[in-house]
CSV table of C-alpha atoms in Angstrom, one decimal:
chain,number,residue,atom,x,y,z
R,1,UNK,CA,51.2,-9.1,-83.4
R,2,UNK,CA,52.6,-5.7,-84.4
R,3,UNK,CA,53.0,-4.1,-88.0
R,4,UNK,CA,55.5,-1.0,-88.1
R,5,UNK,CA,53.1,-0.1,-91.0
R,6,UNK,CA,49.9,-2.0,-92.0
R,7,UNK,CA,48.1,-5.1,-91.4
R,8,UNK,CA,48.8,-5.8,-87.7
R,9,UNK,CA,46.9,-9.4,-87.9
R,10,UNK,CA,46.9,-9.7,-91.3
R,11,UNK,CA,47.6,-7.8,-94.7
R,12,UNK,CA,46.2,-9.5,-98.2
R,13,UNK,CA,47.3,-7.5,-101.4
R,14,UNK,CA,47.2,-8.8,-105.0
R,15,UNK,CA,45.5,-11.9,-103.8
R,16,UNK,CA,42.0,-13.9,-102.6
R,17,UNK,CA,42.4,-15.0,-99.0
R,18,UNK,CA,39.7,-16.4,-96.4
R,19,UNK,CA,39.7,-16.1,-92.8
R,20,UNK,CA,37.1,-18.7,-91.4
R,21,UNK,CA,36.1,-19.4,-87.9
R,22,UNK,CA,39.3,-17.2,-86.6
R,23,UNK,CA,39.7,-14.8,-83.5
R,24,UNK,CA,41.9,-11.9,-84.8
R,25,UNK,CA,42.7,-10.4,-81.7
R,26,UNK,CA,44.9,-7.6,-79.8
R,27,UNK,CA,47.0,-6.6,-82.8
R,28,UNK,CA,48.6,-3.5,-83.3
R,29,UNK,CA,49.6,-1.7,-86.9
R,30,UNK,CA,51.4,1.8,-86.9
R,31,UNK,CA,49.5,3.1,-89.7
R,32,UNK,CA,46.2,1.2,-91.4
R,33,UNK,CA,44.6,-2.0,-90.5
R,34,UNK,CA,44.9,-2.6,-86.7
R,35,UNK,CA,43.6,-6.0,-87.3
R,36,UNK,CA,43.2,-6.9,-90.7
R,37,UNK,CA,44.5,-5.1,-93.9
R,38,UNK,CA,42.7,-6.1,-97.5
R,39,UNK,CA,44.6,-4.2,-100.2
R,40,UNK,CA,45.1,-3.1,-103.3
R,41,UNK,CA,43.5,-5.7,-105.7
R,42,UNK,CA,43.2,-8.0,-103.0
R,43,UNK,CA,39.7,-9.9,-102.5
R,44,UNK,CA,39.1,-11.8,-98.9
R,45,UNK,CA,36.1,-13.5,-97.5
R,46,UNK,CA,35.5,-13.4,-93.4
R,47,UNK,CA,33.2,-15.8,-91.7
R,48,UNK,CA,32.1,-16.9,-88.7
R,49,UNK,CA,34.9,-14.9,-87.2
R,50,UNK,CA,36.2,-12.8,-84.3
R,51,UNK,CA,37.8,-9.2,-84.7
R,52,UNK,CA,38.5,-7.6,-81.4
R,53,UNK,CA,40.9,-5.3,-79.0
R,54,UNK,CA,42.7,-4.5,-82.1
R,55,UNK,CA,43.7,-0.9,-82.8
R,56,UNK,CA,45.7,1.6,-85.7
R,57,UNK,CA,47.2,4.8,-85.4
R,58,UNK,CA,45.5,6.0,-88.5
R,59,UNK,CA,42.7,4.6,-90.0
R,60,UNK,CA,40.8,0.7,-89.8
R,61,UNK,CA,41.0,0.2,-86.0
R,62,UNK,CA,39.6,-3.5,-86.8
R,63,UNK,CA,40.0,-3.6,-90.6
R,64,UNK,CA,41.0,-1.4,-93.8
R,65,UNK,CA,39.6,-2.3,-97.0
R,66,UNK,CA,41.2,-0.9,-100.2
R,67,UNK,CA,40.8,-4.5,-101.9
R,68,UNK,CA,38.7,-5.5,-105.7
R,69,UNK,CA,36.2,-7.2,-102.7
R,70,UNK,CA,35.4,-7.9,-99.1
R,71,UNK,CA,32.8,-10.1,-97.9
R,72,UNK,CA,32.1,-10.1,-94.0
R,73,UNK,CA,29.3,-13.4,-92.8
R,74,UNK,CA,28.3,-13.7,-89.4
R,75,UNK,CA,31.1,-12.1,-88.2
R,76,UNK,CA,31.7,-10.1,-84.7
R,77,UNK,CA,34.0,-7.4,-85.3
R,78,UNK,CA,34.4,-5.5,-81.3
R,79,UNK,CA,36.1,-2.9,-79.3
R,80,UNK,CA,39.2,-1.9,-82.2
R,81,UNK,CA,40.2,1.7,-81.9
R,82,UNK,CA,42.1,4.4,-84.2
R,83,UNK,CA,44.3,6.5,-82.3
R,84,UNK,CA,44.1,9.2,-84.6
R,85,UNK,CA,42.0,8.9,-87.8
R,86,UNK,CA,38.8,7.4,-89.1
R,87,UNK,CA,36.6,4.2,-88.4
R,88,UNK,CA,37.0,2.4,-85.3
R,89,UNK,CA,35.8,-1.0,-87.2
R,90,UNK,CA,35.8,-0.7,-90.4
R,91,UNK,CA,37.4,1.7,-93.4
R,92,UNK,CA,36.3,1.1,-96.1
R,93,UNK,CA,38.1,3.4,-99.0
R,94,UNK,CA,36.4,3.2,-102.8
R,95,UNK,CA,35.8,-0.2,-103.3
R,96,UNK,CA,32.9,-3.0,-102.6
R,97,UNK,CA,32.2,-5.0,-99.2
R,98,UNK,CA,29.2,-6.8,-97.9
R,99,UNK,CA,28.5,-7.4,-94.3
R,100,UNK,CA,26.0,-9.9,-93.5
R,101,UNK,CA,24.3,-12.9,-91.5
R,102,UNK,CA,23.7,-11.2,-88.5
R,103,UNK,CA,27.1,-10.0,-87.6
R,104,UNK,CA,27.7,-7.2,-85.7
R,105,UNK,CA,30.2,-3.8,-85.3
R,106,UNK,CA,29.9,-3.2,-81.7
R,107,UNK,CA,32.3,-1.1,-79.1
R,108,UNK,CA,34.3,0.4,-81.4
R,109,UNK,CA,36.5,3.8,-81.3
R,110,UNK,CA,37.7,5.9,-83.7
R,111,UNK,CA,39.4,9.6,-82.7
R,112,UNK,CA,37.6,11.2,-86.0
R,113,UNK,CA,34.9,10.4,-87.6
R,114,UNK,CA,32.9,6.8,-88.4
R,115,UNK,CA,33.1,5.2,-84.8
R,116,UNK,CA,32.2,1.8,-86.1
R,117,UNK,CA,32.4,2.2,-89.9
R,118,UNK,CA,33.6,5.0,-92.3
R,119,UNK,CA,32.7,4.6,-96.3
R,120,UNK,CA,35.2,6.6,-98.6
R,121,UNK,CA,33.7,6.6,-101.9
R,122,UNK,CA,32.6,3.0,-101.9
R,123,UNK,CA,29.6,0.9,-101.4
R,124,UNK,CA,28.4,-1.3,-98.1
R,125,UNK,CA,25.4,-3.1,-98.6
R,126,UNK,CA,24.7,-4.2,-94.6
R,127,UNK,CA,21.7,-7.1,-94.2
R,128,UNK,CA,20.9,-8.4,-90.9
R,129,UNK,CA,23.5,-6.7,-88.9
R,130,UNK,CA,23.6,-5.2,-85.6
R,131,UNK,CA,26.0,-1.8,-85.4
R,132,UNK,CA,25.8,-0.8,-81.6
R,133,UNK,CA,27.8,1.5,-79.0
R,134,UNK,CA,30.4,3.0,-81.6
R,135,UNK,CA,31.7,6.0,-80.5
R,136,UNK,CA,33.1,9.0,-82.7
R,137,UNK,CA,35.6,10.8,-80.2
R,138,UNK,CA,35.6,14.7,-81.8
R,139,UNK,CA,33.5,14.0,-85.0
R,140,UNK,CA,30.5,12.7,-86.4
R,141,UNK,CA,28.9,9.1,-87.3
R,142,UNK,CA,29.2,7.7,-84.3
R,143,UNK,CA,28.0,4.4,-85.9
R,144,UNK,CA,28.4,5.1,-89.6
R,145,UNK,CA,30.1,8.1,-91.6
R,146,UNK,CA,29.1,8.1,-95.5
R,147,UNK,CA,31.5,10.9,-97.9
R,148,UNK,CA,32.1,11.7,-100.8
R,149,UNK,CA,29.5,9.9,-103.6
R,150,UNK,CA,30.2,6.5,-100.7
R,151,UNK,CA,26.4,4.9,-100.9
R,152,UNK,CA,25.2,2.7,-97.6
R,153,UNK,CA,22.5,-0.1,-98.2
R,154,UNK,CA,21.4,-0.1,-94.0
R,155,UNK,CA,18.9,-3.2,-94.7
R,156,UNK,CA,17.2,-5.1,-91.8
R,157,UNK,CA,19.6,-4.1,-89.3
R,158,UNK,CA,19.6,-2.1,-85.9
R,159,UNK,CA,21.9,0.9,-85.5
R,160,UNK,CA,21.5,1.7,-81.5
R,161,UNK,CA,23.6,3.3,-78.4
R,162,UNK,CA,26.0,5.3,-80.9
R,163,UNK,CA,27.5,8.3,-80.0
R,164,UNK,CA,29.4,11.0,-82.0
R,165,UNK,CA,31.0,14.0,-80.2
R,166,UNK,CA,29.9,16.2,-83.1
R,167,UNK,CA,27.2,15.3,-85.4
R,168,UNK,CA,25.1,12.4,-86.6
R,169,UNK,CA,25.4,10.0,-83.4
R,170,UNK,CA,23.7,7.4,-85.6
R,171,UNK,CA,24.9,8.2,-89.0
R,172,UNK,CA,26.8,11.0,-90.2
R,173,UNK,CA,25.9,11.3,-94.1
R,174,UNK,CA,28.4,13.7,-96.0
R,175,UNK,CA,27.4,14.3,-100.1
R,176,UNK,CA,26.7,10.5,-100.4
R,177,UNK,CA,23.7,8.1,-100.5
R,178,UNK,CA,21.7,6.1,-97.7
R,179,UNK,CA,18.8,3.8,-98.5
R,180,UNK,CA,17.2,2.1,-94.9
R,181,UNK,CA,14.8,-0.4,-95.3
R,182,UNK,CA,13.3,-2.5,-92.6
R,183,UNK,CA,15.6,-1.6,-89.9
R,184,UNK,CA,15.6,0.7,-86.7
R,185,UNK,CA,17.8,3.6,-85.7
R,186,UNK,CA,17.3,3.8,-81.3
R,187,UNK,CA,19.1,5.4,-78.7
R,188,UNK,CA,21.9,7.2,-80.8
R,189,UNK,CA,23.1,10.3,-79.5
R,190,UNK,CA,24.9,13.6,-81.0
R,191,UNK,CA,26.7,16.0,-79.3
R,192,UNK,CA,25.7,18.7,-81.8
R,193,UNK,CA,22.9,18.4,-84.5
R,194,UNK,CA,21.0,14.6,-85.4
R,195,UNK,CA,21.1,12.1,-83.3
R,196,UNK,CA,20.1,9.8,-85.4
R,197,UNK,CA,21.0,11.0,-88.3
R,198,UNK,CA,22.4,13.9,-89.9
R,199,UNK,CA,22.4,14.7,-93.6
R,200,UNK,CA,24.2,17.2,-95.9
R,201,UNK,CA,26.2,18.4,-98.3
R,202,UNK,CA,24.4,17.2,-101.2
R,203,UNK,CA,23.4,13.6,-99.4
R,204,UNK,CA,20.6,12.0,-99.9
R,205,UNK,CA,18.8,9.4,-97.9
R,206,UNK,CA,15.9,7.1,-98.5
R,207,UNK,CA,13.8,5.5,-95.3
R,208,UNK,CA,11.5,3.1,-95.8
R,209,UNK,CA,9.4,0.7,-93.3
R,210,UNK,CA,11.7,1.6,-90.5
R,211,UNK,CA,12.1,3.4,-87.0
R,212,UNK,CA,13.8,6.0,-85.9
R,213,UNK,CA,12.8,6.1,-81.8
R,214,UNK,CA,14.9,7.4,-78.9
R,215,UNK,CA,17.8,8.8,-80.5
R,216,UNK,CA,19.0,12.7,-78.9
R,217,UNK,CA,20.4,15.7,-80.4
R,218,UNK,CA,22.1,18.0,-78.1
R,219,UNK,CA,21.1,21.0,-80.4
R,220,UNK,CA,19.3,20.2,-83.3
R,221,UNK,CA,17.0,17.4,-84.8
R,222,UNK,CA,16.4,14.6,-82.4
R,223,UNK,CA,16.0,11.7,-84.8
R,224,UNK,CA,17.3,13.5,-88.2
R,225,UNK,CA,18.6,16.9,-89.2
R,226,UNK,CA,18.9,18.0,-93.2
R,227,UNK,CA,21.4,20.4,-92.8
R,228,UNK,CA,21.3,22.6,-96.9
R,229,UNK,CA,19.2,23.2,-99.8
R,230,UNK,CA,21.2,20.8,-101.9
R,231,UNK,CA,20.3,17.5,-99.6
R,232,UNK,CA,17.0,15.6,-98.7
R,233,UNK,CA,15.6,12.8,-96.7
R,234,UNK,CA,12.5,11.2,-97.8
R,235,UNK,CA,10.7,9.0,-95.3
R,236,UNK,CA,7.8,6.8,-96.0
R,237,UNK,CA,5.7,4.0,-94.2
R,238,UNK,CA,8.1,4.6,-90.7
R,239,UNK,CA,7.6,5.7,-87.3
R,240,UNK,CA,9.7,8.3,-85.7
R,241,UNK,CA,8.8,8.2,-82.2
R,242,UNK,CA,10.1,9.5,-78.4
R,243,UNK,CA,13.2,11.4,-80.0
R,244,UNK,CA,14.5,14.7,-78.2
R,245,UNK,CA,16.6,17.6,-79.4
R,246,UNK,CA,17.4,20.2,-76.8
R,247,UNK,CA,17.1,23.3,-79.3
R,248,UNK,CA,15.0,22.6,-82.5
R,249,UNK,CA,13.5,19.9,-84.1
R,250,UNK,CA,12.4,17.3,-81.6
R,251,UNK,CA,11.3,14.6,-84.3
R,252,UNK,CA,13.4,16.0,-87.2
R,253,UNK,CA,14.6,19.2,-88.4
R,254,UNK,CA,15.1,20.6,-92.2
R,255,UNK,CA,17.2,22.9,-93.0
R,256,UNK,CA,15.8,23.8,-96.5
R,257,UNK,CA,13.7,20.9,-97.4
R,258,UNK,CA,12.9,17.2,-97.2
């Protein structure tokens, strides 16, 4: 299927929709929503579903959500792409969505930042979730990119093998809020500074009971880098382990303080 503007699979506005035990696959949209389009006032439950090969010229390679509510339950969402813009999976623009039940945002592409998901001002609570091999193509969060006052709940769930061309091949964390609680961050990689995870801006991000192991920095801060005076990263009862940054900051590195 093919949308000259939004919603190539599917576009929900001003209404509740759910898309159960579905493959939503190899659609194109011009603009937003490659495969799947929740918006404005719109409120849409996906379960026990397949989003793949979809892709968007601008933003949502897989699906944009601008909707009152979006609820994501055991759920594969693989291999969208953005041609030009932001999160190769998801894009998630000031409002509310849940991901859950051991779903997963895997192999998926954007051009800027938030390979697999990019958070605009909203809030993503992700439980039991795997987010592996996303790939920002020329700018950060490979696997997640958090901005402007977004906040990311990253609970019991494994964010490995993402890669960002710039920074933050794990998670790129821009003025907003991250709490991580019993998961693990592995094997991410940044072309620039935190492979697993860079902060800044004013961000701020909790860790607790988690690991950060593996993940390279091609300059700065293997497993995390707090990047100004005005952000911080507090970790406690978690292992950061066998991380590599080819300048600075094998483990971590602080710009001001942590």
């Amino acid at each position: 299927n093919i949308a000259g503007h939004d919603g190539g699979g599917v576009y929900n506005v001003l209404g509740s929709m759910e898309i159960t035990s579905t493959q939503i696959f190899k659609n194109t949209a011009s603009l937003d929503g490659g495969g799947v389009q929740n918006g404005i006032y719109g409120i849409m439950e996906i379960s026990n579903s397949l989003i793949t090969d979809n892709e968007a010229s601008n933003d949502g390679g897989g699906i944009l959500n601008e909707g009152d509510s979006l609820s994501i339950v055991n759920t594969v969402i693989d291999s969208n792409n953005v041609i030009g813009g932001y999160g190769g999976g998801l894009y998630n623009e000031e409002q509310a969505v849940t991901i859950s039940n051991d779903s997963s945002i895997s192999y998926n592409s954007s051009e800027r930042s938030g390979g697999g998901i990019h958070n605009e001002e909203g809030t993503i609570e992700i439980d039991a979730v795997e987010i592996i091999e996303n790939e920002s193509r020329k700018e950060g969060g490979g696997g997640i990119y958090n901005t402007n006052d977004g906040y990311i709940f990253l609970l019991n769930s494994i964010l490995s093998g993402n890669l960002a061309r710039e920074n933050g091949g794990g998670i790129e964390n821009y003025g907003g809020g991250i709490v991580i609680d019993n998961s693990m961050i592995a094997g991410n990689e940044s072309g620039n500074d935190g492979g697993g995870i860079r902060n800044l801006y004013g961000g701020g991000v909790e860790i607790t009971d988690s690991t950060l192991t593996k993940n390279i920095a091609i300059d700065d801060g293997g497993a995390f880098h707090n990047d100004d005076d005005t952000s911080s990263i507090t970790i406690d009862n978690s292992n950061v382990t066998y991380n590599h940054a080819e300048q600075n900051g094998g483990g971590g590195y602080n710009g001001f303080h942590a």
